[in-house]
PDB file of C-alpha atoms in Angstrom:
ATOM      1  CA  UNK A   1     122.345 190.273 248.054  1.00  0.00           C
ATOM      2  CA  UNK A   2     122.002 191.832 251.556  1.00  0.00           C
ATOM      3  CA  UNK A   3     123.464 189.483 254.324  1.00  0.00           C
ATOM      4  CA  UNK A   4     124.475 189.795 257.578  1.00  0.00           C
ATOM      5  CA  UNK A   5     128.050 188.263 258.566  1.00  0.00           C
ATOM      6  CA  UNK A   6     130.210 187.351 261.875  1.00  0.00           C
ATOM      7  CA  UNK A   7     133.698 187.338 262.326  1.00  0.00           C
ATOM      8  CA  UNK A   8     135.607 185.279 263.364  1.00  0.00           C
ATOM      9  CA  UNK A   9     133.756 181.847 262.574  1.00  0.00           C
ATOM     10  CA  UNK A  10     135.821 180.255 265.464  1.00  0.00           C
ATOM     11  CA  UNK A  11     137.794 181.329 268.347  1.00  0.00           C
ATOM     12  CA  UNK A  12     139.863 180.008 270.962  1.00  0.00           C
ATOM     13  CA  UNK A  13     141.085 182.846 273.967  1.00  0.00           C
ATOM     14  CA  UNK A  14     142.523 182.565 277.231  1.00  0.00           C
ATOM     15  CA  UNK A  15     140.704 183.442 280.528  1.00  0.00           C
ATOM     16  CA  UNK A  16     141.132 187.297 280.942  1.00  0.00           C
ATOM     17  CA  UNK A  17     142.041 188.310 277.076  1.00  0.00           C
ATOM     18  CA  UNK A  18     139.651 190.856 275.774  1.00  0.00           C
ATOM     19  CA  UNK A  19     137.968 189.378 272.795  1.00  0.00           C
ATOM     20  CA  UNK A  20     135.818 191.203 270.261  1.00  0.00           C
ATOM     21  CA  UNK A  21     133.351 189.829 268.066  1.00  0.00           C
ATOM     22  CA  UNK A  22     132.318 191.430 264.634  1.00  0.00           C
ATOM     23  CA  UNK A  23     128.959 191.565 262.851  1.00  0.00           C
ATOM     24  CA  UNK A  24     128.099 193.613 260.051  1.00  0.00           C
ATOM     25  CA  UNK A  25     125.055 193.810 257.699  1.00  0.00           C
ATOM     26  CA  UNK A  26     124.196 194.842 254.980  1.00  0.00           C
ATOM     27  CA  UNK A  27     120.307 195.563 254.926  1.00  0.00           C
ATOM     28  CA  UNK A  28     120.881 198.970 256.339  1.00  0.00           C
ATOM     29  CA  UNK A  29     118.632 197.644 259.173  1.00  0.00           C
ATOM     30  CA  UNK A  30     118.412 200.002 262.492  1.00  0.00           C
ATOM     31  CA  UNK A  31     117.771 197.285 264.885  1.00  0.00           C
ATOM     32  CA  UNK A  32     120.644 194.775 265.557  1.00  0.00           C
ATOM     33  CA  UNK A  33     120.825 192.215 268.559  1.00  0.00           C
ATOM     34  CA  UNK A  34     123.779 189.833 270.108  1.00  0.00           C
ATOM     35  CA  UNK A  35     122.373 186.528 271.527  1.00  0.00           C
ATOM     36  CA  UNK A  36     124.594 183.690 273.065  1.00  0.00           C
ATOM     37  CA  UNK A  37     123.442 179.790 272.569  1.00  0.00           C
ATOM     38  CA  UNK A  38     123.945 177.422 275.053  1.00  0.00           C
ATOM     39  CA  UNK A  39     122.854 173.717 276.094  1.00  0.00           C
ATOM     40  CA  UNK A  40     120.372 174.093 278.147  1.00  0.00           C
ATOM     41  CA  UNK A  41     119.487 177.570 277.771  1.00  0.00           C
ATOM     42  CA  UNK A  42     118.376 178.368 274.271  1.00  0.00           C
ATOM     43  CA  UNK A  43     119.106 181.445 272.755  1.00  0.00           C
ATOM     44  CA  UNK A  44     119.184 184.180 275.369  1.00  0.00           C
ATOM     45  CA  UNK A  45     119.526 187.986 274.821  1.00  0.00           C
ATOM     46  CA  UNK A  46     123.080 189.519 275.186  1.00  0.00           C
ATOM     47  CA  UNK A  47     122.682 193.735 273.905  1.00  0.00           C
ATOM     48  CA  UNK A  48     120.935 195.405 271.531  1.00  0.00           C
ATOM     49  CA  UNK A  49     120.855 198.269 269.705  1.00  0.00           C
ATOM     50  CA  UNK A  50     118.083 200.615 267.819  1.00  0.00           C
ATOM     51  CA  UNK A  51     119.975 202.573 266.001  1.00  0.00           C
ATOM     52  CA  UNK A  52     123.504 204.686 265.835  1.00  0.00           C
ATOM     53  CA  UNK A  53     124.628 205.409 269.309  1.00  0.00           C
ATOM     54  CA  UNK A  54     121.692 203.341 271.099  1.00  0.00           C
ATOM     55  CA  UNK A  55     122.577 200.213 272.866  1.00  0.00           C
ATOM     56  CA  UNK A  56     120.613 198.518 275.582  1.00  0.00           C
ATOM     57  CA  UNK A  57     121.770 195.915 277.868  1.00  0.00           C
ATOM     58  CA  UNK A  58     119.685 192.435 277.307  1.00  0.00           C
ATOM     59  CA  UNK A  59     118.967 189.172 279.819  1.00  0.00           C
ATOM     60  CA  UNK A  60     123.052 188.261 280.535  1.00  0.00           C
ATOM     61  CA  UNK A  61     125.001 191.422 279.704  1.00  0.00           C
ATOM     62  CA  UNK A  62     127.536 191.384 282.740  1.00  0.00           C
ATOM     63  CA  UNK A  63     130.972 191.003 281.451  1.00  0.00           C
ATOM     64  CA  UNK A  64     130.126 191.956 277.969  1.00  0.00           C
ATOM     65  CA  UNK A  65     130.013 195.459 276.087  1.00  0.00           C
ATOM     66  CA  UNK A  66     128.569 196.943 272.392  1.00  0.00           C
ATOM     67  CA  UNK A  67     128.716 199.947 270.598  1.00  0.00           C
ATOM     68  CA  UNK A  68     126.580 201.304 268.057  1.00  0.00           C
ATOM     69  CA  UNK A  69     129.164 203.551 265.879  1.00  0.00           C
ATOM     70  CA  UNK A  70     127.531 203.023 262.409  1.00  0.00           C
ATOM     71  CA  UNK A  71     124.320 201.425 260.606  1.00  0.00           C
ATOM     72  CA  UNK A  72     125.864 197.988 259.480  1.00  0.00           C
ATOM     73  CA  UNK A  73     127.880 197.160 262.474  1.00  0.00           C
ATOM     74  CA  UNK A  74     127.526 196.140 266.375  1.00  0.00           C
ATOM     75  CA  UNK A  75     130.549 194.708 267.478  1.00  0.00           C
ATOM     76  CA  UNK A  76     130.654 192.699 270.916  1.00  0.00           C
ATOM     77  CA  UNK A  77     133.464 192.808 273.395  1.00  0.00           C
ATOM     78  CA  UNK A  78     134.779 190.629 276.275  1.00  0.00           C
ATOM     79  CA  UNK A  79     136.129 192.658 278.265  1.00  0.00           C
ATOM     80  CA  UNK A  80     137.833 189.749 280.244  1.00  0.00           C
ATOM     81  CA  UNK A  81     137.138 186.695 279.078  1.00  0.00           C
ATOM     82  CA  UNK A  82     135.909 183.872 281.490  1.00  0.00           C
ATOM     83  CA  UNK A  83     135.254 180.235 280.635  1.00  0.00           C
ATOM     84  CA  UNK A  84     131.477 181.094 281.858  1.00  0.00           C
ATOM     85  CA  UNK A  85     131.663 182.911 278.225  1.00  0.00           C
ATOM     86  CA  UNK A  86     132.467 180.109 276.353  1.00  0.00           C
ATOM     87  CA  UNK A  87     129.608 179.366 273.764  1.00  0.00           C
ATOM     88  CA  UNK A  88     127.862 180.076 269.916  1.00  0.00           C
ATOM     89  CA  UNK A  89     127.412 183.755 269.418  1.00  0.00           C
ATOM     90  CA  UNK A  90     124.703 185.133 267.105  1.00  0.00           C
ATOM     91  CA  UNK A  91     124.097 188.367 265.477  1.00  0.00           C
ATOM     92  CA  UNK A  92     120.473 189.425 264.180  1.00  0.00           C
ATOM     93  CA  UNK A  93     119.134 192.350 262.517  1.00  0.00           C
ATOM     94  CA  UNK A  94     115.578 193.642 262.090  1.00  0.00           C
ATOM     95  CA  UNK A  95     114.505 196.051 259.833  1.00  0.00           C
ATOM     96  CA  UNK A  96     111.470 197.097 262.439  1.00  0.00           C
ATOM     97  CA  UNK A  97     110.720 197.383 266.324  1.00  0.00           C
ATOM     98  CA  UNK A  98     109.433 193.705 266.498  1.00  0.00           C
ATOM     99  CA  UNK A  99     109.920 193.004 262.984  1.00  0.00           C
ATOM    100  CA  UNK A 100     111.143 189.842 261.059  1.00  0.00           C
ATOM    101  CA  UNK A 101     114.631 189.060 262.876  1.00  0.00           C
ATOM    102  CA  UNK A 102     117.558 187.720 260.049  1.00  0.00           C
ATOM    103  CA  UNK A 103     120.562 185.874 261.956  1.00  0.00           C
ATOM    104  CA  UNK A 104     124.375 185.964 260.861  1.00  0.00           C
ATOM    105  CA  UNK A 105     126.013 182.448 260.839  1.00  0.00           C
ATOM    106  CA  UNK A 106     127.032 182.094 264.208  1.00  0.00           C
ATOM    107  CA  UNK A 107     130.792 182.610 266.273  1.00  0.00           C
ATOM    108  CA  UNK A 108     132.051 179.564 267.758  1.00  0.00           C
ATOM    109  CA  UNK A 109     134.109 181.215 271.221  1.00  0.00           C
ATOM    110  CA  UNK A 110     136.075 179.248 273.662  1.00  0.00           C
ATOM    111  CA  UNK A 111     137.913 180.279 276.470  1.00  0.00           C
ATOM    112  CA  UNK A 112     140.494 178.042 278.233  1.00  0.00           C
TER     113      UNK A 112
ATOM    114  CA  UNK B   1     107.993 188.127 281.269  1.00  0.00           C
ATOM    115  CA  UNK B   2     106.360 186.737 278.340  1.00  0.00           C
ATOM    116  CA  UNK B   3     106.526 182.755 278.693  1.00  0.00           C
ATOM    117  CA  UNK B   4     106.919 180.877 275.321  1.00  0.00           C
ATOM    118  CA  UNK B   5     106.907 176.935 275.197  1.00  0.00           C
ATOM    119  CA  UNK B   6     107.357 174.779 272.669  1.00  0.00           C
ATOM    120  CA  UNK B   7     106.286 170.716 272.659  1.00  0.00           C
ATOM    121  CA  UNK B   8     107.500 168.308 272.235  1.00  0.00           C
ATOM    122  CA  UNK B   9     110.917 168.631 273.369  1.00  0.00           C
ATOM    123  CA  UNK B  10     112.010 165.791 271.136  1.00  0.00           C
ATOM    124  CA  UNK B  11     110.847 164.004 267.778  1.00  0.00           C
ATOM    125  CA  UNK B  12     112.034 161.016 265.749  1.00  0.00           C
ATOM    126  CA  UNK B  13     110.356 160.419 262.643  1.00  0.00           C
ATOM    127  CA  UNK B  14     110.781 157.986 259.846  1.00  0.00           C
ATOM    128  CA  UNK B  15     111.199 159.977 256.342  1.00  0.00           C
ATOM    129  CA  UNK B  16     107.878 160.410 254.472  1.00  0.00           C
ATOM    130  CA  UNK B  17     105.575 161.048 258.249  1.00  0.00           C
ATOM    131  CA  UNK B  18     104.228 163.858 259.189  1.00  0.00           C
ATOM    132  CA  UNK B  19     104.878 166.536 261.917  1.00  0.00           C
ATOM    133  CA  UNK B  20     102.958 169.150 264.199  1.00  0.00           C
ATOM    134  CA  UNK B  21     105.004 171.602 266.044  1.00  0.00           C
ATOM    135  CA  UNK B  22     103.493 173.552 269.066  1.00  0.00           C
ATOM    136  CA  UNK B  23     104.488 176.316 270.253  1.00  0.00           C
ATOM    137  CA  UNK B  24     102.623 177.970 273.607  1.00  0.00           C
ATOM    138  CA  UNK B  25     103.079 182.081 274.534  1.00  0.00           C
ATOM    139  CA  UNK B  26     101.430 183.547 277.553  1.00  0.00           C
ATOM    140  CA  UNK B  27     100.906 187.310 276.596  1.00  0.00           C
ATOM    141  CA  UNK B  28      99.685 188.887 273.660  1.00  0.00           C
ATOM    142  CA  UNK B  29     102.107 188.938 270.846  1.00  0.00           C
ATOM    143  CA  UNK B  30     103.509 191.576 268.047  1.00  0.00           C
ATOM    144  CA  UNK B  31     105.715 188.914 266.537  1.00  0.00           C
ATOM    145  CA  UNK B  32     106.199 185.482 266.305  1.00  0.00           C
ATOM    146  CA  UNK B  33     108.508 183.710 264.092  1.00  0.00           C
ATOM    147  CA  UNK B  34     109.206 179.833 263.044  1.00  0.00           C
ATOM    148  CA  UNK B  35     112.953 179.283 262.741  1.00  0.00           C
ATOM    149  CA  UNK B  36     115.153 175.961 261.390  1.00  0.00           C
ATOM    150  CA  UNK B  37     118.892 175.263 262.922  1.00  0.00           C
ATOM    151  CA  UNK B  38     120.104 172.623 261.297  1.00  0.00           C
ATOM    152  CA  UNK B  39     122.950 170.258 261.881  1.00  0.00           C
ATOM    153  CA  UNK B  40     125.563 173.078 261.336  1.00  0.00           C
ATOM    154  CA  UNK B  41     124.303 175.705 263.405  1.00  0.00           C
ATOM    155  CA  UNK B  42     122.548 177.852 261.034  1.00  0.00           C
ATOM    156  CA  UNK B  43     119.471 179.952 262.252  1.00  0.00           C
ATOM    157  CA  UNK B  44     117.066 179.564 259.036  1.00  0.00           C
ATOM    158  CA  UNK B  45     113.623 181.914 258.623  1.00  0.00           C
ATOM    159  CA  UNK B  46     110.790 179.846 258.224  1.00  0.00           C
ATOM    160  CA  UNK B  47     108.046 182.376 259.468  1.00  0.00           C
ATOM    161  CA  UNK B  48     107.244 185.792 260.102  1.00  0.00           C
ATOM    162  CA  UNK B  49     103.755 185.113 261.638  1.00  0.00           C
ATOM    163  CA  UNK B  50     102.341 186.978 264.434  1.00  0.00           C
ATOM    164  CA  UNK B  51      98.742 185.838 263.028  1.00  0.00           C
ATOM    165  CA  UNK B  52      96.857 183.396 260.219  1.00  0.00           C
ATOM    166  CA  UNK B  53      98.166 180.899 258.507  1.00  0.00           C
ATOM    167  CA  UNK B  54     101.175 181.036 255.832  1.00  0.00           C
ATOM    168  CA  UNK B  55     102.373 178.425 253.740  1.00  0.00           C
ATOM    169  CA  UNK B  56     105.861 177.594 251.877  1.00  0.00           C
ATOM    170  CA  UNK B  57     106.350 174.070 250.117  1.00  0.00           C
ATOM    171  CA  UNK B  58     106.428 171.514 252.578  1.00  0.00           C
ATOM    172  CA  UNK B  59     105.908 173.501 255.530  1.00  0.00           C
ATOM    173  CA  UNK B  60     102.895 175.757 256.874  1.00  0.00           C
ATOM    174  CA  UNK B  61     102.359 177.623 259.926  1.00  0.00           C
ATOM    175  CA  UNK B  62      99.025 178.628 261.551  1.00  0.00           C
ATOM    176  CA  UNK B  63      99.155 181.174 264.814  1.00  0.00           C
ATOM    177  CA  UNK B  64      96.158 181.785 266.463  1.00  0.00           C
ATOM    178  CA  UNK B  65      96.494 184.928 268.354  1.00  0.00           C
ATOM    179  CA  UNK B  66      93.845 184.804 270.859  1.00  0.00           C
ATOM    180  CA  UNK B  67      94.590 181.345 272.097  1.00  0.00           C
ATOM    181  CA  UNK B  68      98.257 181.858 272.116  1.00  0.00           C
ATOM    182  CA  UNK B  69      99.327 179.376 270.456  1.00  0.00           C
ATOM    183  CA  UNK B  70     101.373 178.735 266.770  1.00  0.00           C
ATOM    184  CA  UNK B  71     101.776 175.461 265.090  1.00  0.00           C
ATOM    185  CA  UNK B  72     104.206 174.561 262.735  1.00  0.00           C
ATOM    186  CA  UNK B  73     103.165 171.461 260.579  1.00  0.00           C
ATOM    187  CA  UNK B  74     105.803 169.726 258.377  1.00  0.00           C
ATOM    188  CA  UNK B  75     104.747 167.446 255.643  1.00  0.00           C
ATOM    189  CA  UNK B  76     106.213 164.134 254.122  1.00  0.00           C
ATOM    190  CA  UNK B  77     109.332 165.145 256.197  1.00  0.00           C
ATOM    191  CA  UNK B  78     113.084 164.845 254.696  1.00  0.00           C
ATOM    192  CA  UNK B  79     115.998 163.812 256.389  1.00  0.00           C
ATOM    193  CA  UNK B  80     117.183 167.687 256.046  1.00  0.00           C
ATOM    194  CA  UNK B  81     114.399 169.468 258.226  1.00  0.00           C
ATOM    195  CA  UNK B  82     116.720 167.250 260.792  1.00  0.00           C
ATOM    196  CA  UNK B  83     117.666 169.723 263.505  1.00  0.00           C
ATOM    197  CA  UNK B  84     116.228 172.326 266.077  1.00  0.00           C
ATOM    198  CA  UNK B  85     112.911 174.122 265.242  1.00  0.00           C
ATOM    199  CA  UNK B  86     112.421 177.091 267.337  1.00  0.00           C
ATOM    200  CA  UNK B  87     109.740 179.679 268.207  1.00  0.00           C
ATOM    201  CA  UNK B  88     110.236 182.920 269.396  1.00  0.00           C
ATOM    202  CA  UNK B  89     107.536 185.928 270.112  1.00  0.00           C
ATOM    203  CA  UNK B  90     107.349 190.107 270.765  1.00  0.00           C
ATOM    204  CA  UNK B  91     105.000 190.847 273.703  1.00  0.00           C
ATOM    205  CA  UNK B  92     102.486 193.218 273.098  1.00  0.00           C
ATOM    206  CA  UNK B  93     103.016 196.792 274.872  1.00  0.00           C
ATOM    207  CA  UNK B  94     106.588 195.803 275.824  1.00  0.00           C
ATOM    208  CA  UNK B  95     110.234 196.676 274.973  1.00  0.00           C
ATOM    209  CA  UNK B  96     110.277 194.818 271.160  1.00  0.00           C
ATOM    210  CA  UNK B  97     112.610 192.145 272.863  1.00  0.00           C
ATOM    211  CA  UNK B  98     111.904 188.743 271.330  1.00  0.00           C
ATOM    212  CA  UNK B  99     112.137 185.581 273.808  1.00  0.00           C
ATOM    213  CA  UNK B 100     112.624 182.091 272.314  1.00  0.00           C
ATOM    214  CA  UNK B 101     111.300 178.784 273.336  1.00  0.00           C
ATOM    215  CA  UNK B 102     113.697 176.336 274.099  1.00  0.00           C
ATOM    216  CA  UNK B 103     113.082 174.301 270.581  1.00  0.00           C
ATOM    217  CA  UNK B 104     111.912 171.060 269.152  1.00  0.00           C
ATOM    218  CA  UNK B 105     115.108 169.208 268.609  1.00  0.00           C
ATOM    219  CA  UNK B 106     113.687 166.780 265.236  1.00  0.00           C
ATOM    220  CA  UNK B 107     115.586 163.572 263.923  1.00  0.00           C
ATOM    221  CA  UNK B 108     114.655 162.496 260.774  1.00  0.00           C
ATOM    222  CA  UNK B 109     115.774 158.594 259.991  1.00  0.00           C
ATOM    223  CA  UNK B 110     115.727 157.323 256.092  1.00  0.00           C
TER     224      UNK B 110
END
C-alpha cells in the first residue's frame, strides 16, 4: 500500500546542530508540505513543494530549509537548531493543487 | 487570509451521546477536509468535502458552501473518537495553501 513515512520518530539535538528531517511517499504525489504542531498554535505551514525542484516558503519558514530533488521525498533541515524549534513535525502529500491532503506519522524534535 | 474557526473548543461526552462539530471559514473554499488526531498524535482522514454531505459509519459531514460553514456530526460516540478533530480549508482563487482551525479537542468518558 502507498504510505507516506517520517524519519526519525523522535529526536533530541542541541541548540545550533543542523538537524534534518526525512519524509518520503510513496503515492508518487507532486504536492508535498512540512507543517510544525504546537500548543497553542495548531498546525501551521512550514514549506512546500509542487513538484521536482519547486519549493515555496510557507507561514514560519525562517530558520528552516527544503529541497525538492525527487518525487517521493522533501526533506526538512535546521539549519541551526534553536529551542524556538522544538515541536511535532508533519509531512503531507496531495495528489492535486488543493486536493485531499494524506499526513505521515509525525517527528517528535527537541532541542536543548 | 482565509479565517477558519472551529466550536467548541472543548467537549466531554459520556459514551453512547451524540456530537455536532462546527467548523466556520470566511472565503470561498476549494477544499475542506475533516481530520481525527487521536491520543498518539496521528493525523487521520475523515473528509474530503469542499461541498454536500458524505457519510462513513458513525460519522457524517455536511459543508454548505455558500454559508461557509461544515459540520461534522458523530453518532453514539466511542471512547476512541477521543482526541482532536480538526478542520482545515483551500481558499478559492488563492495559492492552494490549506489553513487549519485550531480543533475541537473531544473526551469521551465510559
Amino acid at each position: 500500500d502507498a504510505e507516506i513515512t517520517q524519519s526519525p520518530r523522535h529526536k533530541i539535538t542541541e541548540t545550533g546542530r543542523q538537524v534534518t528531517l526525512a519524509c518520503h511517499q510513496t503515492w508518487n504525489h507532486n504536492n508535498m508540505f512540512w507543517y510544525r504542531q504546537d500548543l497553542g498554535h495548531g498546525l501551521r505551514l512550514i514549506h512546500y513543494s509542487y513538484g521536482v525542484q519547486d519549493t515555496n516558503k510557507g507561514e514560519v519558514s525562517d530558520g528552516y530549509s527544503v529541497s525538492r530533488s525527487n518525487t517521493e521525498d522533501l526533506p526538512l533541515t535546521l539549519e541551526s537548531a534553536a529551542s524556538s524549534q522544538t515541536s511535532v513535525y508533519f509531512c503531507a502529500s496531495s495528489e492535486y493543487l488543493a486536493g485531499e491532503q494524506f499526513f505521515g506519522p509525525g517527528t517528535r524534535l527537541t532541542v536543548l | 487570509g482565509i479565517q477558519v474557526e472551529q466550536s467548541p473548543p472543548d467537549l466531554i461526552l459520556q459514551e453512547g451521546a451524540n456530537s455536532t462539530l462546527r467548523c466556520n471559514f470566511s472565503d470561498s473554499v476549494n477544499n475542506l477536509q475533516w481530520f481525527h488526531q487521536n491520543p498518539w498524535g496521528q493525523l487521520i482522514n475523515l473528509f474530503y468535502i469542499p461541498s454536500g454531505t458524505k457519510q462513513n459509519g458513525r460519522l457524517s459531514a455536511t459543508t454548505v458552501a455558500t454559508e461557509r460553514y461544515s459540520l461534522l456530526y458523530i453518532s453514539s460516540s466511542q471512547t476512541t473518537d477521543s482526541g482532536v478533530y480538526f478542520c482545515a480549508v483551500v481558499a478559492s482563487g488563492g495559492s492552494y495553501i490549506p489553513t487549519f482551525g485550531r480543533g475541537t479537542s473531544l473526551i469521551v468518558h465510559p
